[in-house]
Coordinates of C-alpha atoms and ligand atoms in Angstrom, one line a residue:
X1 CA 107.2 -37.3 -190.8
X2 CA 106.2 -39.6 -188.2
X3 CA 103.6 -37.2 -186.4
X4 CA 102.3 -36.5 -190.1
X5 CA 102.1 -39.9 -190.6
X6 CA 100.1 -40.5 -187.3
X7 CA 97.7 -37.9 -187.9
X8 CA 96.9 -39.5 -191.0
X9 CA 96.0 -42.6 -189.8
X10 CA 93.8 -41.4 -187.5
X11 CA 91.8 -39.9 -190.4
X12 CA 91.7 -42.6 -192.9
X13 CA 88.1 -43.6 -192.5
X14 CA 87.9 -39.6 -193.7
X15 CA 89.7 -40.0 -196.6
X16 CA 87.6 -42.6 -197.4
X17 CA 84.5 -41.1 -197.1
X18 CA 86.2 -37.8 -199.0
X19 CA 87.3 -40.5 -201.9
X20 CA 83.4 -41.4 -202.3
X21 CA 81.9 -38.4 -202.0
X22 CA 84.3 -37.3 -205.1
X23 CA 83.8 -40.8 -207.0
X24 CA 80.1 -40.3 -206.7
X25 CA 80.4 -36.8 -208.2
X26 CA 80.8 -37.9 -212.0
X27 CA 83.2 -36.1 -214.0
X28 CA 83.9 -37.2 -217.9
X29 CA 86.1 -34.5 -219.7
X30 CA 83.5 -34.2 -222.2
X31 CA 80.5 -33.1 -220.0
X32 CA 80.9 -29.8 -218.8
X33 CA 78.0 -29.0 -216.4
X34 CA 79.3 -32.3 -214.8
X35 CA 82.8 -31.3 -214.0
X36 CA 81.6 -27.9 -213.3
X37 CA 79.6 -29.6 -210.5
X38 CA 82.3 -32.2 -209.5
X39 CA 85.2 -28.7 -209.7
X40 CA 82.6 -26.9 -207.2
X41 CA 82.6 -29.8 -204.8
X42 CA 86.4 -29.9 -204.6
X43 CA 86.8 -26.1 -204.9
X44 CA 84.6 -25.9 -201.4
X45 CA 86.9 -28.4 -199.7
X46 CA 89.5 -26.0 -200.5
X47 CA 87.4 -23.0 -199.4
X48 CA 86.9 -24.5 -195.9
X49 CA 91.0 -25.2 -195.2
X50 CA 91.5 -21.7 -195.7
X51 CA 92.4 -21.2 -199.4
X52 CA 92.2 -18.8 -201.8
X53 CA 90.1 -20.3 -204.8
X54 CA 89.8 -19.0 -207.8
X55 CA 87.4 -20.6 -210.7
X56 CA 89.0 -20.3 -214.0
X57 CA 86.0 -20.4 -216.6
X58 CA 85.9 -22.2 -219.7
X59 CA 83.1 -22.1 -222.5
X60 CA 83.4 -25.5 -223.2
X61 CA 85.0 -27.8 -221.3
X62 CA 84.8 -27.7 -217.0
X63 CA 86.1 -25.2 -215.8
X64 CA 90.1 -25.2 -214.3
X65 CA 90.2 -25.0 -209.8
X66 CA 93.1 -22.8 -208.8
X67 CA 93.6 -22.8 -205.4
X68 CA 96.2 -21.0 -203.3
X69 CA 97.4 -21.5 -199.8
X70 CA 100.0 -19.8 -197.2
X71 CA 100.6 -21.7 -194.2
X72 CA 103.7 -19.4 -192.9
X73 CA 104.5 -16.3 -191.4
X74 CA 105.9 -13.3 -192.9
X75 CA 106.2 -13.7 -196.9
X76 CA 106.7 -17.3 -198.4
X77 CA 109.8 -17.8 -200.1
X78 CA 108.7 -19.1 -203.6
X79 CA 105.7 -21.4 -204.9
X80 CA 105.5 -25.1 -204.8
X81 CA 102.6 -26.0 -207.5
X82 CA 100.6 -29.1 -207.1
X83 CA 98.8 -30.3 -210.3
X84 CA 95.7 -32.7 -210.8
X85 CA 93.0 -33.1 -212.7
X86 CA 89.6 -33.0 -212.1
X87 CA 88.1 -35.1 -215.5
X88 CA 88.0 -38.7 -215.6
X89 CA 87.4 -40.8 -218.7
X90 CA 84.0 -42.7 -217.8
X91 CA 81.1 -41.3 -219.1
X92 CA 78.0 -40.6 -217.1
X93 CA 75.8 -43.3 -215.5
X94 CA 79.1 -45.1 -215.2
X95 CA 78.7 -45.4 -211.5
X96 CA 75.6 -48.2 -212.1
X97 CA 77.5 -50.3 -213.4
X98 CA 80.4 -49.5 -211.5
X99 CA 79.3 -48.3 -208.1
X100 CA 81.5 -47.3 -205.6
X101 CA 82.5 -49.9 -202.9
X102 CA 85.1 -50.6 -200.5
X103 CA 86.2 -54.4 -200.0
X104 CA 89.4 -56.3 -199.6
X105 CA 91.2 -53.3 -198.3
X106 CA 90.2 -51.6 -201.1
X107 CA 88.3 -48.6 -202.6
X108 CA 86.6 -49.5 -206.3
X109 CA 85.2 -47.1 -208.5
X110 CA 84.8 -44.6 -211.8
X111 CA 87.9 -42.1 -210.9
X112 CA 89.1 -43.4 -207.3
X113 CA 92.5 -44.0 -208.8
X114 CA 93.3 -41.6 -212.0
X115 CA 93.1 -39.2 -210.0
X116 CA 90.3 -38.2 -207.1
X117 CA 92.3 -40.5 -204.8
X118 CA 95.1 -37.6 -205.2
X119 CA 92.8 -35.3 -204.8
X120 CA 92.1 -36.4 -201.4
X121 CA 95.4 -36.8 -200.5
X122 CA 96.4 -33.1 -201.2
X123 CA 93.3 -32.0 -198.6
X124 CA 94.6 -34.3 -196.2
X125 CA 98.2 -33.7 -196.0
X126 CA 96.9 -29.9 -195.7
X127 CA 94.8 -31.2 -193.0
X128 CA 98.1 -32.9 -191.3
X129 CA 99.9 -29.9 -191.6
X130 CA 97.5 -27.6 -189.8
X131 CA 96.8 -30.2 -187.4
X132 CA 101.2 -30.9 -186.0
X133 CA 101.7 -26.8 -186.3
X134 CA 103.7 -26.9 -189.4
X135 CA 104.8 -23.5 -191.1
X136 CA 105.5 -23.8 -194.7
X137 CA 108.4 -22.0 -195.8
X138 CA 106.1 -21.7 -199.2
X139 CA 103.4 -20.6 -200.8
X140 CA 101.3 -23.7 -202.1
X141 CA 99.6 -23.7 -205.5
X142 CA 97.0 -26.5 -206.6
X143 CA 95.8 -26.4 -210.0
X144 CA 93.2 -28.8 -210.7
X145 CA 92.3 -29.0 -214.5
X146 CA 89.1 -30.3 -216.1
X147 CA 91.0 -31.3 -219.5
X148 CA 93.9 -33.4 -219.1
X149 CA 92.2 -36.5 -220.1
X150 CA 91.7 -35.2 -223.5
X151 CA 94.9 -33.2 -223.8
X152 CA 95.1 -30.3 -221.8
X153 CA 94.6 -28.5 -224.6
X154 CA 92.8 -25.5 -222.7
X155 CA 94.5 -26.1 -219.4
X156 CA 98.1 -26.4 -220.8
X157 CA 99.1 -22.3 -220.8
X158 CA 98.0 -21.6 -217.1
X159 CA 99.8 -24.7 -216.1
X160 CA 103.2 -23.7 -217.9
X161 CA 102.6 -20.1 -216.4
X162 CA 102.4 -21.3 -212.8
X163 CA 105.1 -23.7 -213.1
X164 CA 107.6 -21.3 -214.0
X165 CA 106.9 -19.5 -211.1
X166 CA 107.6 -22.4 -209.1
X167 CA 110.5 -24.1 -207.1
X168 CA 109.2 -27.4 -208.1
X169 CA 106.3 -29.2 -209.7
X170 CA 103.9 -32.7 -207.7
X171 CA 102.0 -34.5 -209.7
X172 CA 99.4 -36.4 -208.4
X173 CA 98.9 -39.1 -210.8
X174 CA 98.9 -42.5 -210.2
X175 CA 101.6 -44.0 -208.5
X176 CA 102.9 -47.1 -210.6
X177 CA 102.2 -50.9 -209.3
X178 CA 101.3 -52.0 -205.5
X179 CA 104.6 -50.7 -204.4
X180 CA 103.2 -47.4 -205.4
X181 CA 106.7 -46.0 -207.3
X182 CA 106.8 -42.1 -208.5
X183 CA 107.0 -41.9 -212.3
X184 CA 110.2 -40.1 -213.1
X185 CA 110.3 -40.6 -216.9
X186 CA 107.5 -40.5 -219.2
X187 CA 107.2 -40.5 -222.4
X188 CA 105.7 -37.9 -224.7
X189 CA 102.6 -38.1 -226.4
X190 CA 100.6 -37.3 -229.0
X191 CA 97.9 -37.7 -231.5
X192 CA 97.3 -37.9 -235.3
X193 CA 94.1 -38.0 -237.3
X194 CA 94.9 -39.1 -241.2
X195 CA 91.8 -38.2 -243.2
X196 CA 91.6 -39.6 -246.5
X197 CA 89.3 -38.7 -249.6
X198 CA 88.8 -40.8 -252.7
X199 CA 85.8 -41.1 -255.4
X200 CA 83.2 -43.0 -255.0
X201 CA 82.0 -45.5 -257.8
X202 CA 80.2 -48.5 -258.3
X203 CA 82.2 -51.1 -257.1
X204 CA 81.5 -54.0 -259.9
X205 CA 80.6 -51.5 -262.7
X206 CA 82.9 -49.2 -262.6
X207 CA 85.5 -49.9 -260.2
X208 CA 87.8 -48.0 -262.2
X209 CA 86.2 -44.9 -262.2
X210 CA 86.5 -45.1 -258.3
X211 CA 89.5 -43.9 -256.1
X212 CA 89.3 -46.4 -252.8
X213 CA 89.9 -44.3 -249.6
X214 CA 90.1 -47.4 -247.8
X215 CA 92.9 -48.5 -249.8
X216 CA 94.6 -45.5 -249.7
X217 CA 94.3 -45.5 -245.7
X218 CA 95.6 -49.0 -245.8
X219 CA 98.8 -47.8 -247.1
X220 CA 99.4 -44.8 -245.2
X221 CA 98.5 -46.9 -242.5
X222 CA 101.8 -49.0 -243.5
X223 CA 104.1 -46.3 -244.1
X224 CA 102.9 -44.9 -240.6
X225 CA 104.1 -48.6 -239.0
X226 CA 107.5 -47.7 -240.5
X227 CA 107.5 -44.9 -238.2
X228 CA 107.5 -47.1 -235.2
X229 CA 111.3 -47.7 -233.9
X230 CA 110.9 -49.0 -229.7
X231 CA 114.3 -49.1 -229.0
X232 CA 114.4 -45.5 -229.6
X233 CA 111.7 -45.3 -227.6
X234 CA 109.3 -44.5 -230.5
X235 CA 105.9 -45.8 -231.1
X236 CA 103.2 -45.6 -233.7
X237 CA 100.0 -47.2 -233.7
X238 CA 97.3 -46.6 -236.1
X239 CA 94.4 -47.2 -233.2
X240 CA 90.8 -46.0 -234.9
X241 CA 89.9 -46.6 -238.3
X242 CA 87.1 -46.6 -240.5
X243 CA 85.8 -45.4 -244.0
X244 CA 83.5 -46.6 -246.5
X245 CA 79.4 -46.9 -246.7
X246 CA 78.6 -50.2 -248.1
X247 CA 80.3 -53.4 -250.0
X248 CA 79.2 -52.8 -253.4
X249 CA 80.7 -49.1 -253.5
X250 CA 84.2 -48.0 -253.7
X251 CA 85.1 -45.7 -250.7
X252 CA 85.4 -42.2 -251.0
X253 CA 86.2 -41.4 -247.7
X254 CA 88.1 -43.0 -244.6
X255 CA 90.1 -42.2 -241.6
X256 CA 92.1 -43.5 -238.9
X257 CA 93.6 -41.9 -235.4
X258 CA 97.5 -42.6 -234.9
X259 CA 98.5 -42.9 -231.0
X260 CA 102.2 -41.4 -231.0
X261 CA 104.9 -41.9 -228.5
X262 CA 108.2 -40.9 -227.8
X263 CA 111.2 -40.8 -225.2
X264 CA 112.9 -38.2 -226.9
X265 CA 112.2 -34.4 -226.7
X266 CA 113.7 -33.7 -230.0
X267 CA 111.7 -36.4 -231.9
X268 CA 108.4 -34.8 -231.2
X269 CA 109.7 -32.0 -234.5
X270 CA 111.1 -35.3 -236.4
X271 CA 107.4 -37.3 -235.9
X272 CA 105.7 -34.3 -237.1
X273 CA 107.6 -33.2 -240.1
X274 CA 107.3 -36.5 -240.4
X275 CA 103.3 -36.9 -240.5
X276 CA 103.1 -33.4 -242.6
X277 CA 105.2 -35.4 -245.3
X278 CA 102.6 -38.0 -246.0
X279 CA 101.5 -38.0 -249.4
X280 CA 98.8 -39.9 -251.5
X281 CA 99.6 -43.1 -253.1
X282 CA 96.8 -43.7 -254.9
X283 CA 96.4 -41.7 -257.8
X284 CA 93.7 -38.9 -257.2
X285 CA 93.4 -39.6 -253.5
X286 CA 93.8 -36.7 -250.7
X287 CA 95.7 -37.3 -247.2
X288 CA 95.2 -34.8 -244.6
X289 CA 97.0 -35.0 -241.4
X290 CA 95.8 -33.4 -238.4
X291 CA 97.3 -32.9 -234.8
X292 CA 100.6 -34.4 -234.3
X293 CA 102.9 -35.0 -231.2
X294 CA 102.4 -32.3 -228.6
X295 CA 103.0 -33.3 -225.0
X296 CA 107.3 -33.7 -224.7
X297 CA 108.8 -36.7 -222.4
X298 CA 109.5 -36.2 -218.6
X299 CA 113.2 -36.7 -218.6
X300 CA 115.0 -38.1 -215.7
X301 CA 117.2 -34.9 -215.6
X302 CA 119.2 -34.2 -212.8
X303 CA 116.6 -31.9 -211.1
X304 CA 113.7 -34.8 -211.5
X305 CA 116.5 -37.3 -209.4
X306 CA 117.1 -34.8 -206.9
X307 CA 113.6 -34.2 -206.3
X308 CA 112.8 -38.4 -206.1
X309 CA 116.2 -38.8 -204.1
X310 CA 114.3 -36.4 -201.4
X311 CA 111.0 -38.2 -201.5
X312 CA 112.8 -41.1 -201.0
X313 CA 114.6 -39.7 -197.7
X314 CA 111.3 -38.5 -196.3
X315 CA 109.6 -42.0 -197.0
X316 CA 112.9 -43.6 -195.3
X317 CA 112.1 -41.8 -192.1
X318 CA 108.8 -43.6 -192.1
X319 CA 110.6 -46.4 -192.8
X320 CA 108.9 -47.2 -196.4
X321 CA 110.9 -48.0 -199.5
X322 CA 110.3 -45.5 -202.6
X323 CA 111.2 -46.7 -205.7
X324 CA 111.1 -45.0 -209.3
X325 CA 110.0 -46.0 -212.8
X326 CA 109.4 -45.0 -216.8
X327 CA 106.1 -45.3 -218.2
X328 CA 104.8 -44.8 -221.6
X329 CA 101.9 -42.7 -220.4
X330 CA 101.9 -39.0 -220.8
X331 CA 100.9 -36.2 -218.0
X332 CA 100.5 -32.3 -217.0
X333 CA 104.2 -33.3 -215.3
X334 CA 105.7 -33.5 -218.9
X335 CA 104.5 -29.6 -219.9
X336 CA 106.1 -28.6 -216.3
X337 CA 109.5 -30.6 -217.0
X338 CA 110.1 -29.3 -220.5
X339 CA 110.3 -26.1 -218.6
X340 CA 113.4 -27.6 -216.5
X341 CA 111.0 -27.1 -213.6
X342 CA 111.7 -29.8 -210.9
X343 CA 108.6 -32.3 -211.7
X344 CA 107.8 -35.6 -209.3
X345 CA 105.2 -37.1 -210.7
X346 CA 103.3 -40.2 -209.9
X347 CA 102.7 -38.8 -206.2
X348 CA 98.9 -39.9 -206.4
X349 CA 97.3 -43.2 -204.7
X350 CA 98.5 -46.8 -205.0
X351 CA 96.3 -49.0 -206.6
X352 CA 95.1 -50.4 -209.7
X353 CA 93.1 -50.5 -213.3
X354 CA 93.1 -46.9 -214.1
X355 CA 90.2 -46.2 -216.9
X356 CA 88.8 -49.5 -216.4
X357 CA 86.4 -51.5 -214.7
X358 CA 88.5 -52.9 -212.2
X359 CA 89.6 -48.7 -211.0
X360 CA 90.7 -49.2 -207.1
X361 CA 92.9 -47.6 -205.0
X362 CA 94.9 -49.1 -201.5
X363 CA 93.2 -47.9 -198.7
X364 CA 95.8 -48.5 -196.1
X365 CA 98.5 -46.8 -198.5
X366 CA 96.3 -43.6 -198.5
X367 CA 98.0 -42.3 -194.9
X368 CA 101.5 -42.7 -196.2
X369 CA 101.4 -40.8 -199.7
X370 CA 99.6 -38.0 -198.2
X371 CA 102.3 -38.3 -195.3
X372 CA 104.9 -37.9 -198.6
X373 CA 103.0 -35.2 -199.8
X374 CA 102.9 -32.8 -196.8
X375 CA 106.2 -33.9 -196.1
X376 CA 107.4 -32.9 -199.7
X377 CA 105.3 -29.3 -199.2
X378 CA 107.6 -29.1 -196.0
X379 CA 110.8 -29.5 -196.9
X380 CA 111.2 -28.0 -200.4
Ligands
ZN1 ZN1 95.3 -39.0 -214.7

């Protein structure tokens, strides 16, 4: 770990300039030709270390990076898969607002911490290897996906395909808070859009010729807040909503998007069946419910404590603490977990304000979690 860890250091005005090239390289999930361009960048980078890249094409959103590498002799004796993402959630023309910039010991910018910063780190720790000698003892999948921000929802089948033939799962999202701990629960995640229809009439004339959708919404939107329970680790938040034209007109249409949580892989069904049951109030109103809870909660199984217990040796060596926490905030890691696939997630860069302005990573914490990383490639 130690030589890792030196060879690391001695490349971290690299990684650096690595991390800005990527930052400058704008990527929002919803732009294709942009992530396309950012996934070509990154794919190259994988291209000149050896690996075996293959483009997975998409019609419309960027296109998934799978990259393979073999750093043994003989034939590997399983498949450790490495997962990131390549979309970030600023749109483009962020970066003149927001330009990249390096002060305080930091690196700011659109992307630098959720999650190019891991993306960098997973080049360098390959770079480490190579550079001390080191043979893996197996074959090294990274699966960079163009999607997650948005739901993996074209990404989600190649990852759970990969994963389960894999001896374990790293995740390279954010580590949590400046002490940079690895994310062993999370909680699972979803999204609901309640579309409402009522008639539309005029509002002082004939108000009761009218069915309000706004109205309507207002109360689903209550019945939806009796959903929420957060000591079961349950939460329901009605966070978008609109409907209507103008004052003087009853509504005939609204709608509102639910952000759904949940610690427990068997509430995701009980949510659900819950959503489908919603029924109008109003009479001669229509609710439709779309989506639902789809991404399950990491658990902190047995195999997900194993796997941080080892980080934790490793980081020991270099004589850094490790710790561990729960987070509210879904990842590719949950899809993998469900599976019973070992999962450590939260393996990314330390730093801060992750899809907002104030986006940084650490730079002097870069070394060490790419240190953790090749170490973890190592030694599972
Ligand atoms: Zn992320």
């Amino acid at each position: 770990m130690r030589r890792l860890l030196s060879e690391l250091k001695s490349r971290r005005e690299s990684m650096v300039r690595l991390l800005e090239r990527f930052a400058r390289s704008e990527s929002p999930s919803g732009d294709k030709a942009a992530v396309d361009g950012f996934g070509r960048i990154v794919a190259r980078e994988w291209r000149r270390r050896g690996a075996k890249v293959r483009i997975l094409g998409q019609p419309r959103v960027g296109n998934h990076v799978r990259a393979e590498l073999w750093l043994g002799e003989g034939r590997p004796a399983g498949q450790i898969l490495v997962l990131g993402h390549l979309d970030t959630v600023y749109p483009l023309g962020t970066l003149r607002g927001m330009p990249f910039r390096l002060s305080g010991g930091r690196a700011w910018g659109p992307g630098t911490f959720d999650m190019k910063g891991g993306l960098v780190l997973a080049l360098f720790a390959v770079d480490a290897l190579v550079a001390v000698g080191a043979r893996l003892p197996k074959r090294v999948v990274l699966f960079w996906n163009s999607d997650e921000e948005i739901g993996s929802e074209t990404s989600r089948r190649a990852i759970e395909h990969e994963a389960q033939r894999s001896d374990a799962v790293l995740v390279l999202e954010p580590a949590f808070g400046r002490a940079g701990k690895l994310k062993t629960a999370r909680k699972g995640v979803g999204g609901a859009e309640i579309i409402i229809t009522g008639r539309a009439a005029h509002a002082g004339l004939d108000p009761g010729a009218g069915v309000n959708a706004v109205h309507e919404m207002a109360l689903q939107i209550a019945r939806l807040m009796k959903m929420d329970d957060p000591h079961r680790g349950i939460t329901v938040q009605a966070t978008v909503a609109c409907g209507g034209t103008v004052r003087n007109v009853v509504p005939d249409h609204a709608r509102a998007e639910v952000d759904i949580r949940y610690a427990r892989p068997t509430d995701q069904g009980l949510l659900n069946r819950k959503l489908e049951a919603l029924r109008p109030i109003l009479r001669g109103a229509r609710v439709r419910v779309r989506g639902g809870a789809n991404r399950p909660p990491l658990e902190r199984t047995d195999a997900v404590t194993k796997i941080f217990r080892h980080a934790k040796l490793l980081m020991r060596e270099l004589g850094l603490p490790l710790g561990e926490t729960a987070t509210g905030g879904g990842s590719d890691g949950c899809f993998t977990a469900a599976l019973g696939v070992p999962t450590l997630d939260g393996l990314g860069a330390v730093g801060g304000g992750a899809h907002s302005s104030k986006e940084h990573v650490m730079i002097r914490s870069l070394p060490e979690r790419a240190a953790l990383l090749a170490g973890l490639l190592l030694t599972l």
